[in-house]
PDB file of C-alpha atoms in Angstrom:
ATOM      1  CA  MET A  20     -20.715  -1.526 -16.865  1.00  0.00           C
ATOM      2  CA  SER A  21     -18.745  -1.501 -14.118  1.00  0.00           C
ATOM      3  CA  SER A  22     -16.998   2.070 -12.689  1.00  0.00           C
ATOM      4  CA  GLN A  23     -13.961  -0.216 -12.078  1.00  0.00           C
ATOM      5  CA  ILE A  24     -11.223   0.124 -14.285  1.00  0.00           C
ATOM      6  CA  LEU A  25      -8.521  -2.241 -12.200  1.00  0.00           C
ATOM      7  CA  GLN A  26      -9.392  -4.988 -10.330  1.00  0.00           C
ATOM      8  CA  ILE A  27      -6.118  -6.767  -8.758  1.00  0.00           C
ATOM      9  CA  LYS A  28      -7.652  -9.873  -6.882  1.00  0.00           C
ATOM     10  CA  LYS A  29      -5.099 -12.027  -4.574  1.00  0.00           C
ATOM     11  CA  LEU A  30      -2.034 -11.392  -6.979  1.00  0.00           C
ATOM     12  CA  SER A  31       1.433 -12.987  -6.517  1.00  0.00           C
ATOM     13  CA  VAL A  32       4.252 -12.625  -8.238  1.00  0.00           C
ATOM     14  CA  ASN A  33       7.845 -14.085  -8.254  1.00  0.00           C
ATOM     15  CA  VAL A  34      10.831 -12.691  -9.315  1.00  0.00           C
ATOM     16  CA  GLU A  35      13.799 -14.795 -10.456  1.00  0.00           C
ATOM     17  CA  GLU A  36      11.920 -17.560  -8.355  1.00  0.00           C
ATOM     18  CA  LYS A  37      11.471 -15.261  -5.379  1.00  0.00           C
ATOM     19  CA  GLU A  38       7.679 -14.207  -4.401  1.00  0.00           C
ATOM     20  CA  ILE A  39       7.889 -10.619  -3.856  1.00  0.00           C
ATOM     21  CA  LEU A  40       3.968  -9.827  -3.886  1.00  0.00           C
ATOM     22  CA  HIS A  41       1.630 -11.815  -1.804  1.00  0.00           C
ATOM     23  CA  GLY A  42      -2.224 -11.677  -2.644  1.00  0.00           C
ATOM     24  CA  ILE A  43      -2.411  -8.234  -3.168  1.00  0.00           C
ATOM     25  CA  ASP A  44      -5.829  -6.976  -3.400  1.00  0.00           C
ATOM     26  CA  LEU A  45      -6.473  -3.480  -5.145  1.00  0.00           C
ATOM     27  CA  GLN A  46      -9.622  -1.640  -6.809  1.00  0.00           C
ATOM     28  CA  ILE A  47      -9.284   1.071  -8.843  1.00  0.00           C
ATOM     29  CA  GLY A  48     -12.170   3.196 -10.142  1.00  0.00           C
ATOM     30  CA  LYS A  49     -12.551   5.634 -13.176  1.00  0.00           C
ATOM     31  CA  GLY A  50     -10.902   8.832 -12.358  1.00  0.00           C
ATOM     32  CA  GLU A  51      -9.500   8.047  -8.906  1.00  0.00           C
ATOM     33  CA  THR A  52      -6.195   8.700  -8.165  1.00  0.00           C
ATOM     34  CA  HIS A  53      -4.326   6.019  -5.986  1.00  0.00           C
ATOM     35  CA  VAL A  54      -1.237   6.346  -3.993  1.00  0.00           C
ATOM     36  CA  LEU A  55       1.177   3.356  -2.982  1.00  0.00           C
ATOM     37  CA  MET A  56       3.799   3.891  -0.412  1.00  0.00           C
ATOM     38  CA  GLY A  57       6.108   2.060   1.373  1.00  0.00           C
ATOM     39  CA  PRO A  58       9.593   1.874   2.577  1.00  0.00           C
ATOM     40  CA  ASN A  59      12.653   0.785   0.080  1.00  0.00           C
ATOM     41  CA  GLY A  60      11.919  -2.867  -1.255  1.00  0.00           C
ATOM     42  CA  ALA A  61       8.139  -3.235  -0.151  1.00  0.00           C
ATOM     43  CA  GLY A  62       7.658  -4.287  -3.606  1.00  0.00           C
ATOM     44  CA  LYS A  63       5.746  -1.154  -4.908  1.00  0.00           C
ATOM     45  CA  SER A  64       7.243  -1.337  -8.049  1.00  0.00           C
ATOM     46  CA  THR A  65       7.127  -5.062  -8.861  1.00  0.00           C
ATOM     47  CA  LEU A  66       3.316  -4.096  -9.141  1.00  0.00           C
ATOM     48  CA  GLY A  67       3.551  -1.908 -11.392  1.00  0.00           C
ATOM     49  CA  TYR A  68       6.066  -3.771 -13.636  1.00  0.00           C
ATOM     50  CA  ALA A  69       3.815  -6.833 -13.528  1.00  0.00           C
ATOM     51  CA  LEU A  70       0.622  -4.776 -13.896  1.00  0.00           C
ATOM     52  CA  MET A  71       1.810  -3.451 -17.352  1.00  0.00           C
ATOM     53  CA  GLY A  72       3.031  -7.197 -18.443  1.00  0.00           C
ATOM     54  CA  ASN A  73       6.964  -7.255 -17.947  1.00  0.00           C
ATOM     55  CA  PRO A  74       7.868 -10.732 -18.463  1.00  0.00           C
ATOM     56  CA  ARG A  75      10.666 -10.818 -15.713  1.00  0.00           C
ATOM     57  CA  TYR A  76       7.504 -11.037 -13.077  1.00  0.00           C
ATOM     58  CA  GLU A  77       5.956 -14.193 -13.222  1.00  0.00           C
ATOM     59  CA  ILE A  78       2.371 -13.947 -11.871  1.00  0.00           C
ATOM     60  CA  THR A  79       1.812 -17.149  -9.660  1.00  0.00           C
ATOM     61  CA  GLY A  80      -1.426 -16.548  -8.530  1.00  0.00           C
ATOM     62  CA  GLY A  81      -4.346 -13.947  -8.847  1.00  0.00           C
ATOM     63  CA  GLU A  82      -6.234 -12.288 -11.367  1.00  0.00           C
ATOM     64  CA  ILE A  83      -5.748  -9.053 -13.007  1.00  0.00           C
ATOM     65  CA  TRP A  84      -9.059  -7.125 -14.610  1.00  0.00           C
ATOM     66  CA  PHE A  85      -8.645  -3.922 -17.004  1.00  0.00           C
ATOM     67  CA  GLN A  86     -11.667  -2.535 -18.213  1.00  0.00           C
ATOM     68  CA  GLY A  87     -13.885  -5.847 -17.446  1.00  0.00           C
ATOM     69  CA  LYS A  88     -11.181  -7.893 -18.654  1.00  0.00           C
ATOM     70  CA  ARG A  89      -8.462 -10.397 -17.467  1.00  0.00           C
ATOM     71  CA  ILE A  90      -5.213  -9.621 -19.117  1.00  0.00           C
ATOM     72  CA  GLU A  91      -2.654 -11.795 -17.267  1.00  0.00           C
ATOM     73  CA  GLU A  92      -1.834 -13.322 -20.506  1.00  0.00           C
ATOM     74  CA  GLU A  93      -1.856 -10.072 -22.748  1.00  0.00           C
ATOM     75  CA  SER A  94       1.645  -8.907 -23.249  1.00  0.00           C
ATOM     76  CA  ALA A  95       2.610  -5.185 -22.855  1.00  0.00           C
ATOM     77  CA  ASP A  96       2.010  -3.796 -25.919  1.00  0.00           C
ATOM     78  CA  GLN A  97      -1.422  -5.092 -26.026  1.00  0.00           C
ATOM     79  CA  ARG A  98      -1.841  -3.563 -22.358  1.00  0.00           C
ATOM     80  CA  ALA A  99      -0.417  -0.546 -23.865  1.00  0.00           C
ATOM     81  CA  ARG A 100      -3.273  -0.236 -26.537  1.00  0.00           C
ATOM     82  CA  ALA A 101      -5.725  -0.972 -24.336  1.00  0.00           C
ATOM     83  CA  GLY A 102      -4.924   2.226 -22.311  1.00  0.00           C
ATOM     84  CA  MET A 103      -2.447   1.085 -19.998  1.00  0.00           C
ATOM     85  CA  PHE A 104       0.847   3.431 -19.347  1.00  0.00           C
ATOM     86  CA  LEU A 105       4.141   3.218 -16.876  1.00  0.00           C
ATOM     87  CA  SER A 106       6.339   5.768 -16.561  1.00  0.00           C
ATOM     88  CA  PHE A 107       9.724   4.072 -15.947  1.00  0.00           C
ATOM     89  CA  GLN A 108      12.487   4.854 -12.627  1.00  0.00           C
ATOM     90  CA  ASN A 109      14.947   4.586 -15.256  1.00  0.00           C
ATOM     91  CA  PRO A 110      13.648   4.902 -18.859  1.00  0.00           C
ATOM     92  CA  LEU A 111      15.368   3.215 -21.481  1.00  0.00           C
ATOM     93  CA  GLU A 112      17.562   5.523 -24.447  1.00  0.00           C
ATOM     94  CA  VAL A 113      16.039   4.413 -27.783  1.00  0.00           C
ATOM     95  CA  PRO A 114      18.421   6.266 -30.372  1.00  0.00           C
ATOM     96  CA  GLY A 115      17.495   6.843 -34.227  1.00  0.00           C
ATOM     97  CA  LEU A 116      14.104   7.492 -32.729  1.00  0.00           C
ATOM     98  CA  SER A 117      12.760  10.861 -31.859  1.00  0.00           C
ATOM     99  CA  LEU A 118      10.540  11.834 -28.671  1.00  0.00           C
ATOM    100  CA  ASN A 119       8.304  13.186 -31.164  1.00  0.00           C
ATOM    101  CA  GLY A 120       8.254   9.892 -33.362  1.00  0.00           C
ATOM    102  CA  PHE A 121       7.511   7.870 -30.517  1.00  0.00           C
ATOM    103  CA  ILE A 122       4.333   9.796 -29.466  1.00  0.00           C
ATOM    104  CA  ARG A 123       3.224  10.104 -32.828  1.00  0.00           C
ATOM    105  CA  SER A 124       3.466   6.384 -33.354  1.00  0.00           C
ATOM    106  CA  ALA A 125       2.207   5.340 -30.296  1.00  0.00           C
ATOM    107  CA  LEU A 126      -0.641   7.409 -30.811  1.00  0.00           C
ATOM    108  CA  SER A 127      -1.152   6.283 -34.420  1.00  0.00           C
ATOM    109  CA  ALA A 128      -1.379   2.641 -33.024  1.00  0.00           C
ATOM    110  CA  GLY A 129      -3.634   3.200 -30.176  1.00  0.00           C
ATOM    111  CA  GLN A 130      -6.325   5.221 -32.808  1.00  0.00           C
ATOM    112  CA  GLY A 131      -6.074   2.642 -35.744  1.00  0.00           C
ATOM    113  CA  GLY A 132      -3.793   4.960 -37.829  1.00  0.00           C
ATOM    114  CA  LYS A 133      -5.914   7.846 -37.598  1.00  0.00           C
ATOM    115  CA  LEU A 134      -3.827  10.994 -36.588  1.00  0.00           C
ATOM    116  CA  ARG A 135      -5.022  14.882 -36.858  1.00  0.00           C
ATOM    117  CA  PHE A 136      -1.532  16.308 -37.302  1.00  0.00           C
ATOM    118  CA  ARG A 137      -2.735  19.733 -36.676  1.00  0.00           C
ATOM    119  CA  GLU A 138      -4.393  18.982 -33.340  1.00  0.00           C
ATOM    120  CA  TYR A 139      -1.435  16.779 -32.440  1.00  0.00           C
ATOM    121  CA  ARG A 140       0.687  19.782 -33.002  1.00  0.00           C
ATOM    122  CA  LYS A 141      -1.448  22.145 -31.138  1.00  0.00           C
ATOM    123  CA  GLU A 142      -1.577  19.507 -28.169  1.00  0.00           C
ATOM    124  CA  LEU A 143       2.097  19.012 -28.160  1.00  0.00           C
ATOM    125  CA  ALA A 144       2.818  22.432 -28.232  1.00  0.00           C
ATOM    126  CA  ARG A 145       0.813  23.051 -25.158  1.00  0.00           C
ATOM    127  CA  ALA A 146       1.918  20.183 -23.179  1.00  0.00           C
ATOM    128  CA  MET A 147       5.582  20.957 -23.391  1.00  0.00           C
ATOM    129  CA  GLU A 148       4.697  24.770 -22.152  1.00  0.00           C
ATOM    130  CA  LEU A 149       3.322  23.234 -19.198  1.00  0.00           C
ATOM    131  CA  LEU A 150       6.096  21.264 -18.798  1.00  0.00           C
ATOM    132  CA  GLN A 151       8.712  24.031 -19.426  1.00  0.00           C
ATOM    133  CA  LEU A 152       9.924  22.198 -22.555  1.00  0.00           C
ATOM    134  CA  ASP A 153      11.889  23.960 -25.327  1.00  0.00           C
ATOM    135  CA  GLY A 154      10.216  23.493 -28.782  1.00  0.00           C
ATOM    136  CA  THR A 155      13.127  21.508 -30.048  1.00  0.00           C
ATOM    137  CA  PHE A 156      12.944  18.749 -27.609  1.00  0.00           C
ATOM    138  CA  GLY A 157      10.592  16.646 -29.377  1.00  0.00           C
ATOM    139  CA  GLU A 158      12.934  16.347 -31.857  1.00  0.00           C
ATOM    140  CA  ARG A 159      16.020  14.765 -29.532  1.00  0.00           C
ATOM    141  CA  GLU A 160      16.373  11.152 -29.765  1.00  0.00           C
ATOM    142  CA  LEU A 161      14.629   9.125 -27.017  1.00  0.00           C
ATOM    143  CA  ASN A 162      16.103   9.685 -23.553  1.00  0.00           C
ATOM    144  CA  VAL A 163      19.426   9.892 -25.553  1.00  0.00           C
ATOM    145  CA  GLY A 164      21.620  12.484 -23.546  1.00  0.00           C
ATOM    146  CA  PHE A 165      18.726  13.207 -21.256  1.00  0.00           C
ATOM    147  CA  SER A 166      18.928  14.499 -17.740  1.00  0.00           C
ATOM    148  CA  GLY A 167      17.488  12.986 -15.244  1.00  0.00           C
ATOM    149  CA  GLY A 168      14.961  15.596 -15.052  1.00  0.00           C
ATOM    150  CA  GLU A 169      14.131  15.404 -18.675  1.00  0.00           C
ATOM    151  CA  LYS A 170      13.600  12.102 -18.528  1.00  0.00           C
ATOM    152  CA  LYS A 171      10.664  12.465 -16.316  1.00  0.00           C
ATOM    153  CA  LYS A 172       9.418  15.298 -17.681  1.00  0.00           C
ATOM    154  CA  SER A 173       9.569  12.769 -21.498  1.00  0.00           C
ATOM    155  CA  GLU A 174       7.395  10.302 -19.536  1.00  0.00           C
ATOM    156  CA  ILE A 175       4.845  12.564 -18.353  1.00  0.00           C
ATOM    157  CA  LEU A 176       4.860  14.711 -21.733  1.00  0.00           C
ATOM    158  CA  GLN A 177       3.671  10.710 -23.015  1.00  0.00           C
ATOM    159  CA  MET A 178       1.278  10.503 -20.450  1.00  0.00           C
ATOM    160  CA  LEU A 179      -0.394  14.185 -21.104  1.00  0.00           C
ATOM    161  CA  MET A 180      -0.099  13.153 -24.986  1.00  0.00           C
ATOM    162  CA  LEU A 181      -1.643   9.632 -24.990  1.00  0.00           C
ATOM    163  CA  LYS A 182      -4.206  10.146 -22.468  1.00  0.00           C
ATOM    164  CA  PRO A 183      -4.376   6.389 -20.970  1.00  0.00           C
ATOM    165  CA  VAL A 184      -6.924   5.211 -19.519  1.00  0.00           C
ATOM    166  CA  LEU A 185      -4.498   3.939 -16.413  1.00  0.00           C
ATOM    167  CA  ALA A 186      -1.421   5.544 -15.731  1.00  0.00           C
ATOM    168  CA  ILE A 187       1.262   3.976 -13.721  1.00  0.00           C
ATOM    169  CA  LEU A 188       3.834   6.355 -12.400  1.00  0.00           C
ATOM    170  CA  ASP A 189       6.541   4.800 -10.744  1.00  0.00           C
ATOM    171  CA  GLU A 190       8.675   6.822  -8.223  1.00  0.00           C
ATOM    172  CA  THR A 191       8.323   9.895 -10.835  1.00  0.00           C
ATOM    173  CA  ASP A 192      10.079  12.262  -8.395  1.00  0.00           C
ATOM    174  CA  SER A 193      12.581  10.315  -7.794  1.00  0.00           C
ATOM    175  CA  GLY A 194      16.177  12.194  -8.035  1.00  0.00           C
ATOM    176  CA  LEU A 195      14.458  15.505  -9.224  1.00  0.00           C
ATOM    177  CA  ASP A 196      15.088  18.800  -7.479  1.00  0.00           C
ATOM    178  CA  VAL A 197      12.653  20.856  -6.142  1.00  0.00           C
ATOM    179  CA  ASP A 198      11.673  22.735  -9.300  1.00  0.00           C
ATOM    180  CA  ALA A 199      11.332  19.608 -11.394  1.00  0.00           C
ATOM    181  CA  VAL A 200       9.417  18.135  -9.130  1.00  0.00           C
ATOM    182  CA  ARG A 201       7.039  20.704  -9.060  1.00  0.00           C
ATOM    183  CA  THR A 202       7.045  20.836 -12.904  1.00  0.00           C
ATOM    184  CA  VAL A 203       6.603  17.349 -13.200  1.00  0.00           C
ATOM    185  CA  SER A 204       3.554  17.604 -10.356  1.00  0.00           C
ATOM    186  CA  GLN A 205       2.106  20.080 -12.729  1.00  0.00           C
ATOM    187  CA  GLY A 206       2.201  17.640 -15.516  1.00  0.00           C
ATOM    188  CA  VAL A 207       0.362  15.142 -13.475  1.00  0.00           C
ATOM    189  CA  GLU A 208      -2.180  17.463 -11.786  1.00  0.00           C
ATOM    190  CA  ALA A 209      -3.061  18.322 -15.230  1.00  0.00           C
ATOM    191  CA  PHE A 210      -3.895  14.750 -16.210  1.00  0.00           C
ATOM    192  CA  GLN A 211      -5.904  14.549 -12.866  1.00  0.00           C
ATOM    193  CA  LYS A 212      -8.044  17.233 -13.874  1.00  0.00           C
ATOM    194  CA  ASP A 213      -9.323  15.415 -17.157  1.00  0.00           C
ATOM    195  CA  ARG A 214     -11.102  13.418 -14.474  1.00  0.00           C
ATOM    196  CA  LYS A 215     -11.081  10.754 -17.717  1.00  0.00           C
ATOM    197  CA  GLY A 216      -7.874   8.644 -16.561  1.00  0.00           C
ATOM    198  CA  SER A 217      -6.920   7.166 -13.386  1.00  0.00           C
ATOM    199  CA  LEU A 218      -3.772   7.009 -11.677  1.00  0.00           C
ATOM    200  CA  LEU A 219      -1.726   4.838  -9.647  1.00  0.00           C
ATOM    201  CA  ILE A 220       1.321   6.775  -8.120  1.00  0.00           C
ATOM    202  CA  ILE A 221       4.517   4.487  -6.868  1.00  0.00           C
ATOM    203  CA  THR A 222       6.271   5.906  -4.568  1.00  0.00           C
ATOM    204  CA  HIS A 223       7.978   6.346  -0.884  1.00  0.00           C
ATOM    205  CA  SER A 224       8.332  10.119  -0.889  1.00  0.00           C
ATOM    206  CA  THR A 225       5.229  12.336  -0.509  1.00  0.00           C
ATOM    207  CA  ARG A 226       6.727  15.457  -2.808  1.00  0.00           C
ATOM    208  CA  ILE A 227       5.250  15.015  -6.226  1.00  0.00           C
ATOM    209  CA  LEU A 228       1.905  14.527  -3.594  1.00  0.00           C
ATOM    210  CA  GLU A 229       1.505  18.224  -2.369  1.00  0.00           C
ATOM    211  CA  SER A 230      -0.662  19.688  -5.128  1.00  0.00           C
ATOM    212  CA  LEU A 231      -2.581  16.203  -5.950  1.00  0.00           C
ATOM    213  CA  HIS A 232      -5.911  15.403  -4.905  1.00  0.00           C
ATOM    214  CA  VAL A 233      -5.337  11.801  -3.293  1.00  0.00           C
ATOM    215  CA  ASP A 234      -8.508   9.343  -3.167  1.00  0.00           C
ATOM    216  CA  TYR A 235      -7.304   6.751  -1.500  1.00  0.00           C
ATOM    217  CA  THR A 236      -3.570   5.717   0.304  1.00  0.00           C
ATOM    218  CA  HIS A 237      -2.082   2.225   0.199  1.00  0.00           C
ATOM    219  CA  VAL A 238       0.856   1.394   2.429  1.00  0.00           C
ATOM    220  CA  MET A 239       2.994  -2.094   1.073  1.00  0.00           C
ATOM    221  CA  VAL A 240       5.032  -3.362   3.538  1.00  0.00           C
ATOM    222  CA  ASP A 241       6.971  -6.716   2.555  1.00  0.00           C
ATOM    223  CA  GLY A 242       4.706  -7.675  -0.599  1.00  0.00           C
ATOM    224  CA  ARG A 243       1.668  -7.269   0.947  1.00  0.00           C
ATOM    225  CA  ILE A 244      -1.117  -4.078   1.465  1.00  0.00           C
ATOM    226  CA  VAL A 245      -0.879  -3.485   4.873  1.00  0.00           C
ATOM    227  CA  THR A 246      -3.300  -0.568   5.316  1.00  0.00           C
ATOM    228  CA  THR A 247      -5.423   1.651   2.882  1.00  0.00           C
ATOM    229  CA  GLY A 248      -6.741   5.211   3.686  1.00  0.00           C
ATOM    230  CA  ASP A 249      -7.780   8.392   2.190  1.00  0.00           C
ATOM    231  CA  GLY A 250      -5.230  11.419   1.355  1.00  0.00           C
ATOM    232  CA  ALA A 251      -4.783  11.879   5.430  1.00  0.00           C
ATOM    233  CA  LEU A 252      -3.045   8.752   5.421  1.00  0.00           C
ATOM    234  CA  VAL A 253      -0.009  10.577   3.305  1.00  0.00           C
ATOM    235  CA  GLU A 254      -0.155  13.607   6.113  1.00  0.00           C
ATOM    236  CA  GLN A 255       0.383  10.785   8.687  1.00  0.00           C
ATOM    237  CA  ILE A 256       3.282   9.326   6.233  1.00  0.00           C
ATOM    238  CA  ASN A 257       4.812  12.619   6.340  1.00  0.00           C
ATOM    239  CA  ARG A 258       4.555  13.023  10.110  1.00  0.00           C
ATOM    240  CA  GLU A 259       5.521   9.041  11.635  1.00  0.00           C
ATOM    241  CA  GLY A 260       7.315   7.769   8.573  1.00  0.00           C
ATOM    242  CA  PHE A 261       6.674   3.798   8.041  1.00  0.00           C
ATOM    243  CA  GLU A 262       7.805   2.782  11.413  1.00  0.00           C
ATOM    244  CA  PRO A 263       4.168   2.092  12.440  1.00  0.00           C
ATOM    245  CA  PHE A 264       3.005  -0.214   9.624  1.00  0.00           C
ATOM    246  CA  MET A 265       6.211  -2.113   9.687  1.00  0.00           C
ATOM    247  CA  ASN A 266       4.646  -4.850  11.654  1.00  0.00           C
ATOM    248  CA  PRO A 267       2.038  -6.185   9.584  1.00  0.00           C
ATOM    249  CA  GLU A 268       0.252  -8.185  12.639  1.00  0.00           C
ATOM    250  CA  ALA A 269      -0.336  -4.824  14.294  1.00  0.00           C
ATOM    251  CA  VAL A 270      -2.065  -2.958  11.196  1.00  0.00           C
ATOM    252  CA  GLU A 271      -5.717  -3.622  10.316  1.00  0.00           C
ATOM    253  CA  ARG A 272      -5.384  -4.809   6.494  1.00  0.00           C
ATOM    254  CA  SER A 273      -7.283  -3.110   3.980  1.00  0.00           C
TER     255      SER A 273
END
């Protein structure tokens, strides 16, 4: 069995009849952490939504393989059940459904209805403590009245509890203050240390990456991955920004 969790082959994606992604190739192995960086408007979030199956993002070419199976035709909930997770930049509010209830329902769906309540409560308490969340936080309606930081912590809490095969984190540090970024980063680091799940971290900043091990860094410009490197590429971006990558003709493609 291949160690590749995700294989993207020549993927092109349209949004409202405009092509945003142009022939993306990317592979993510088991337990690997990949970072996708680039300037605003590069198409990074488009890739995340297309991978998760958002119907607004039309795949016009290429293939997506997840755990050895092509998934372009599968719905978002089918991809989630298979072990794919996407954290949103702006999570939706869901009145009438508690965060705790949402996580329990998602876990039950993924486990075929089998959920050991006592173990669940212990694990939830540990995850909430790590993220510095109050014990009553889980009883609040999902994202209703949450601050920006609470929404991002809620997303990371869901990731820690669901233990996806692949977690796609889309601009998780966007709009957070220094303390909130540090707390969220601790949650991501805890997921990473398990080494069973893989990560695709989409960002244009490097704050959330400071305490994480990065296996591969990809730079996207104008809907194309223009270069790939290891964690050292993050440091280069910190020093030089994205300007050296803005002319795709001058960059060695991955």
